Structures are given as structure tokens and as C-alpha cells.
Amino acid sequence: MLVEETLKRIQSQNGVQGIIIINSEGIPIKTTLDNASTVQYAGLIHQLVMKARSTVRDIDPQNDLTFLRIRSKKNEIMIAPDKDYFLIVIQNPSD
Amino acid sequence: TVSVAPTSSGDGLRPETGSVHSAEAEVQTLSTAVSWTQTQPHDEAQELLLQPAADRLDPPGLKAFLQRVEDTVIRELDRNGRSHAFDEFQVNWEDQSQPVSCLHCLQHPSAQERGLHVTSVSWSCTGSVIACAFGRTDDGDWITEPSCVCTWNLDRRGLNPKQADLVIDVATAVTALCCHPQQPALIAGGLYSGEVVVWDTSRTQDPVLVQTGMSADSHREPVYQVAWVPLQKAGEFGVLSACSGGRVLLWTGDLNEGRFVLNAAYALVPQQVPHSSYVSFKARGSSTVGVTSLALSPWDPDTFLVGSEGGLLLRCSFSSQTPAAVPSEGHNVTLRAPAVFVFRPRSGPVHSIHCSPFHRNLFVSAGTDGRAHLHSLLQADPLLSLRVSDSSVFQVQWSPSRPLVFAAAAAQGEVHIFDLGRRSLRPAATIEQGGADQAATCLAFNSQNSHLLALGRTNGTVCIWQLSHDLTEQSPREISQLEQIANQVAA
């Protein structure tokens, strides 16, 4: 399955701890984490992406959000947004 | 139905209820229906997760979406893994102005009047209670002056620094103290008379739970260190005590009798110290290796480290079977010689040893030479020697939260906190409070609240210091830095 292969390729990158795909409503479609964490990430990140996107578009209506990265002490969360889905990857770069 | 009619009189002075109107009617149900409802546990997680079920069809557009983003995401992940952009980058969300600040200064007036020093401090396993032992550390003669053990609960609202929450009177000076690692009410103590006692602070009457008494088995010299040792059965602990007579004894408590039973006994004699080119045998004159410090390894339950009055630093094993070369003194248990390895000796007594909670091979030791020595269990020479003070160092302890940090208390009263991650070998922070009459005799980090450090002094005060964020928050590469230091062992 092309989808599974793609996820495997991403998972095999250095330090990747988890991958979640959510749809435009914030409902998880695919995940490599446990259910409870997935639901938590999905809800919180969906809100954050919507806020980030509206921030970018408010500053310049011709612009739009292409990628979002949140760096914390313990890891980094990368989000690739799109019309129908968001891809969320959690990576610990020093692993 | 009943209703109260308003008064009809205009003056309103004499409210009167008017006449009540009533009527009668009959009602009967013609048809009935029964129904019930019940809530079921709602597993939201299951509900929301739309995993493709039996048909295994992915939602429309998912494949195309992934094809669009895959390359970008993999490129970013790869770059991020190799990036050094954020290597030393740290953000401080907490507000801190000073590296160390004094929170409380606890005193027990009656102990201070008698000129007692604080000999040992220990935090309870919950992190809220600090137990302090009083006694004298300098007099060489037999001391019969009574002393005490005081506890303060720092989390209690009515904390009175001048009045302890609990005072346990003890017949002689208390020279060692250790709180139980799992039961907050139990405290083990070693006395100047050689006795080992466990107090149960939850008992209102007599707090003494178990004691060794003056039996043939017990120590005859001051007990300088006590420690709780996990026994074979999970949840059970014994007490290990070390005295200046060269004995290290392991006791188990017989709660019915209130006595300690000797479980294992170790005797250290100079002839049985492992052969090495170092041991110049200054200790040859004496017949015992007086133990002044003891450390258990949190990584290896069989290993313990011993420091002596003569400056010897030994690695010992609980399971050693070699009988000790001492005349039998009527002990019920055979004395064994535990020393397995000897490290480079010091010129004076080793006052303190502590094993690193973050690396199995590292430990730090300090004594009268005024230096803190970082050792690996794998070699005799120290990896690193840091100058702490011109005077003796009475105690060193590793931080429970930062692998590279340890604190050292010196006889001249200052306490230095070292951070091995810094390039400079000078201390990262210093607690001043000079004067030889305020020598810092003991210190203890609080493992539950890692920003608290308790410090006991010869003037009978115990100060609780708060450490800043940098000194307590572990940074991302610390463990690997510690590994690098530990791997400097010569081939």
C-alpha cells in the first residue's frame, strides 16, 4: 500500500518518534502512537494550525501557511498542512 | 389546588385572605407506556479514530496528499537531524535572579544553647520533611551529653523555623542519619556510642522502633554512616552501619523484639586491603581501617564504597566470602573481608563518597585535602580532581536532577556547586557564609523537589537553599557529556 510505505519511509528517518495524519476536522486518520496520545495531539495541533494559518493570512491575505514546526526542550513537532489533511511528525533530533 | 387571594380592601392595613375558590375534577390515564434508558461508557478514543475497517480503503485524496508532502517532510526531518542550530540554545521560562537563595534558616534553640553542631541532614522520601541530627563533631573524648534529632515539615503552613515539628531526645550524640527510602516515618540513626537506632516518627509514645543495644554484635566506636539497603525480598530494607572501628554491619530489624539482628558483618583490616602499588601503608601502624564514609551503588546492589580515616578508598562487595583476619569477638555472624579494589589513597580521612545517580561507574569523593575527586569504578586514579577549598571538605553529593552537577560543603563554611558541563573548573555557584564557627558539616539534595538543598552547620542551624533553574534543569546533551567524562578511563 503506497500510504503504508510512505509512512514507513518517514518513520525510518532519524529520531522520528511518531506520525499522525488528521483530516480537516481534526479527526485522526492514521497514527503510529497510542490512541490516547493521538487524540490529544490531534485536537491540540488542529487548533494550533488553524490559528497559525489565520495569523499568516491576516498579515498578508495573498499568503498562506505551508509548514509549521514547534521546537520544545524534548522534541520537535513538524506539521505539513493541506486542504484535506495534516501530516504531523514528532521527532527527537538528538536521537 | 389552593390559592391565596389578594386582599380587596383599599387601605392595606389589615391583610385578610379572601375566600378560597376550589373545584374538583377527576383524571385517569387511559393508556400507558414503559421505557428506560441507560448511558454506556463512552470510549471517545475509539469513537474518534476512523481507522479503515474491513474494506481497507483509505479516505479519498490521502494518497495524493502524502505524495505531495512526503519529500518536503523527509527533507526537513533529515536537515533537522543534522542541524546544530539549536545546540546550546536554551530558553528560560522561569524567572530567576540569583543562582542560590536562602529559603529558611531552621534552628533548635535548646541544641544551640548547648553548643551542638548539626552532624547530618536527611530528607524524607516524600521530600517535605527534613530530619536533622545534632551532636558534636570535634571532641575526641567519649561524649555523654544528650542530643536530639529534629524534623521540620517544610510544606506545612505554620512552619516555625525556630521550633521543630518533632524533637526526639537521644542519650548521646547522633553521628549519622538516613531517612527510609520508601516509608516516610522511619529514620535510621547512628550514635556516638556505636548504637544503631530506627525511629518511627508516627508513634506518639516512644519513637524508638528498633535498636541494636549494647550487645556483643554492635559497634563499639562511633557510627559515622548509616544507610538503608534493599534486601533480597522486595520492599524489605536492612540498615548498613559503618564505624570508625573498621566494621561495616548489616542489620535487619526484628520488630517484635524491637531489636536489630545482625545479618552480615564485614571487617576491614589493613592486611586484607587488596594489594596495589599505592598503598604505602601509613595504615600499617593501626590494626583497623577506621571507616569514615560509606556509599551504596544505586546501580549494582552488590557493590559498596568505603572511605577510611587513613585516606583509603575501597570498593567492596557484599557477597565476598573471604573471612576477615580478626580475632573472633563473639559475633554471631562470621566477619568477612569485603574489599575488592583499592583506589588511589588520599593523604587524610575521606569524609564523603557519593555514587552518581546517572552513570554506573562514576562516583565523587572528598576529604581533608580540600579537593573533590571524580572517580570511575574501573580505574584507581581519579578522572578529575577539583579544588573546592583550602580546608577540609565534609560532604559531597551529586544533584538528583542534573547529571553533571554536584555540591561540596567545606570546613570554612562555604558550599560550592560544580557543573562539569562548564569549561571552567570553578564552581557554578557558591553559598557563602564564612567563618570557621559556621563550618558546613553536611548537605543533602531533595530528590523530590530538586531545587532544594539543605545545609547543616556547626552553629546548630540548618539552612534550606533554593537553586535556580540552570542548576536543576537537565539540558539535552548532559547524559552524553557525562558518558564522555566516564569514558576517559585510561586503557
PDB file of C-alpha atoms in Angstrom, chain A residues 1-4 6-7 9-10 13-14 16 21 23 27-31 35-36 38-39 67 69 71 73 76 78 80-87 89 91 93-94, chain B residues 44-46 48-52 56 58-63 65-70 72-74 76-83 86-87 91 469 473-474 476-477:
ATOM      1  CA  MET A   1       0.000   0.000   0.000  1.00  0.00           C
ATOM      2  CA  LEU A   2       1.518   3.242  -1.053  1.00  0.00           C
ATOM      3  CA  VAL A   3       0.244   5.014   2.059  1.00  0.00           C
ATOM      4  CA  GLU A   4       1.831   2.495   4.390  1.00  0.00           C
ATOM      5  CA  THR A   6       5.247   6.328   2.691  1.00  0.00           C
ATOM      6  CA  LEU A   7       4.633   6.236   6.409  1.00  0.00           C
ATOM      7  CA  ARG A   9       9.823   5.802   4.951  1.00  0.00           C
ATOM      8  CA  ILE A  10       9.046   8.762   7.158  1.00  0.00           C
ATOM      9  CA  GLN A  13      14.119   8.903   9.406  1.00  0.00           C
ATOM     10  CA  ASN A  14      16.499   9.660  12.246  1.00  0.00           C
ATOM     11  CA  VAL A  16      11.132  10.028  14.445  1.00  0.00           C
ATOM     12  CA  ILE A  21      -2.436  12.065   9.935  1.00  0.00           C
ATOM     13  CA  ASN A  23      -8.304  15.240   8.445  1.00  0.00           C
ATOM     14  CA  ILE A  27     -10.017  13.641  13.403  1.00  0.00           C
ATOM     15  CA  PRO A  28      -7.092  11.226  13.271  1.00  0.00           C
ATOM     16  CA  ILE A  29      -6.968   9.017  10.194  1.00  0.00           C
ATOM     17  CA  LYS A  30      -3.717   7.190  10.700  1.00  0.00           C
ATOM     18  CA  THR A  31      -1.310   7.038  13.588  1.00  0.00           C
ATOM     19  CA  ASN A  35      -4.923   6.126  20.921  1.00  0.00           C
ATOM     20  CA  ALA A  36      -4.929   8.456  23.896  1.00  0.00           C
ATOM     21  CA  THR A  38      -3.121  10.514  19.203  1.00  0.00           C
ATOM     22  CA  VAL A  39      -6.415  12.053  20.212  1.00  0.00           C
ATOM     23  CA  PHE A  67       4.687  24.319   7.110  1.00  0.00           C
ATOM     24  CA  ARG A  69       7.426  23.495  13.282  1.00  0.00           C
ATOM     25  CA  ARG A  71      10.510  23.093  18.841  1.00  0.00           C
ATOM     26  CA  LYS A  73      13.076  21.100  25.033  1.00  0.00           C
ATOM     27  CA  GLU A  76      10.221  18.856  17.595  1.00  0.00           C
ATOM     28  CA  MET A  78       6.520  19.147  12.294  1.00  0.00           C
ATOM     29  CA  ALA A  80       2.596  19.721   6.848  1.00  0.00           C
ATOM     30  CA  PRO A  81      -0.887  21.194   6.327  1.00  0.00           C
ATOM     31  CA  ASP A  82      -3.097  20.831   3.303  1.00  0.00           C
ATOM     32  CA  LYS A  83      -6.715  21.356   2.283  1.00  0.00           C
ATOM     33  CA  ASP A  84      -7.982  17.960   3.422  1.00  0.00           C
ATOM     34  CA  TYR A  85      -5.312  16.535   5.715  1.00  0.00           C
ATOM     35  CA  PHE A  86      -2.487  17.442   8.069  1.00  0.00           C
ATOM     36  CA  LEU A  87       0.614  15.300   8.471  1.00  0.00           C
ATOM     37  CA  VAL A  89       5.583  14.099  12.650  1.00  0.00           C
ATOM     38  CA  GLN A  91      10.999  13.927  16.033  1.00  0.00           C
ATOM     39  CA  PRO A  93      16.667  15.239  16.668  1.00  0.00           C
ATOM     40  CA  SER A  94      19.382  14.172  19.111  1.00  0.00           C
TER      41      SER A  94
ATOM     42  CA  GLU B  44     -14.152   8.655  22.922  1.00  0.00           C
ATOM     43  CA  ALA B  45     -10.839   7.499  21.717  1.00  0.00           C
ATOM     44  CA  GLN B  46     -12.405   4.633  19.870  1.00  0.00           C
ATOM     45  CA  LEU B  48     -12.939   9.449  17.008  1.00  0.00           C
ATOM     46  CA  LEU B  49     -10.344   7.243  15.449  1.00  0.00           C
ATOM     47  CA  LEU B  50     -11.518   6.378  11.999  1.00  0.00           C
ATOM     48  CA  GLN B  51      -9.238   3.507  11.256  1.00  0.00           C
ATOM     49  CA  PRO B  52     -10.095   1.970   7.919  1.00  0.00           C
ATOM     50  CA  ARG B  56      -9.227  -1.201   3.879  1.00  0.00           C
ATOM     51  CA  ASP B  58      -8.088   4.873   2.516  1.00  0.00           C
ATOM     52  CA  PRO B  59     -10.017   8.098   2.638  1.00  0.00           C
ATOM     53  CA  PRO B  60     -10.125   9.820  -0.730  1.00  0.00           C
ATOM     54  CA  GLY B  61      -7.212  12.029  -1.534  1.00  0.00           C
ATOM     55  CA  LEU B  62      -4.954  10.642   1.170  1.00  0.00           C
ATOM     56  CA  LYS B  63      -2.580   9.023  -1.255  1.00  0.00           C
ATOM     57  CA  PHE B  65      -1.750  14.287  -0.190  1.00  0.00           C
ATOM     58  CA  LEU B  66       1.070  12.074   1.013  1.00  0.00           C
ATOM     59  CA  GLN B  67       2.710  12.097  -2.359  1.00  0.00           C
ATOM     60  CA  ARG B  68       2.633  15.871  -2.267  1.00  0.00           C
ATOM     61  CA  VAL B  69       4.152  16.286   1.184  1.00  0.00           C
ATOM     62  CA  GLU B  70       6.429  13.286   1.531  1.00  0.00           C
ATOM     63  CA  THR B  72       9.269  18.044   1.888  1.00  0.00           C
ATOM     64  CA  VAL B  73       8.764  16.343   5.193  1.00  0.00           C
ATOM     65  CA  ILE B  74      11.612  13.889   4.730  1.00  0.00           C
ATOM     66  CA  GLU B  76      13.042  18.685   6.814  1.00  0.00           C
ATOM     67  CA  LEU B  77      13.422  15.696   9.095  1.00  0.00           C
ATOM     68  CA  ASP B  78      16.814  14.930   7.657  1.00  0.00           C
ATOM     69  CA  ARG B  79      18.009  18.505   7.920  1.00  0.00           C
ATOM     70  CA  ASN B  80      16.725  18.769  11.456  1.00  0.00           C
ATOM     71  CA  GLY B  81      18.566  15.642  12.473  1.00  0.00           C
ATOM     72  CA  ARG B  82      21.829  17.078  11.230  1.00  0.00           C
ATOM     73  CA  SER B  83      21.287  20.655  12.293  1.00  0.00           C
ATOM     74  CA  PHE B  86      19.792  24.837  18.399  1.00  0.00           C
ATOM     75  CA  ASP B  87      22.709  23.096  20.080  1.00  0.00           C
ATOM     76  CA  VAL B  91      15.011  29.236  26.876  1.00  0.00           C
ATOM     77  CA  HIS B 469      16.585  26.737  37.087  1.00  0.00           C
ATOM     78  CA  GLU B 473      17.013  21.520  34.902  1.00  0.00           C
ATOM     79  CA  GLN B 474      18.741  18.882  32.861  1.00  0.00           C
ATOM     80  CA  PRO B 476      19.554  17.782  26.398  1.00  0.00           C
ATOM     81  CA  ARG B 477      23.150  16.719  25.980  1.00  0.00           C
TER      82      ARG B 477
END
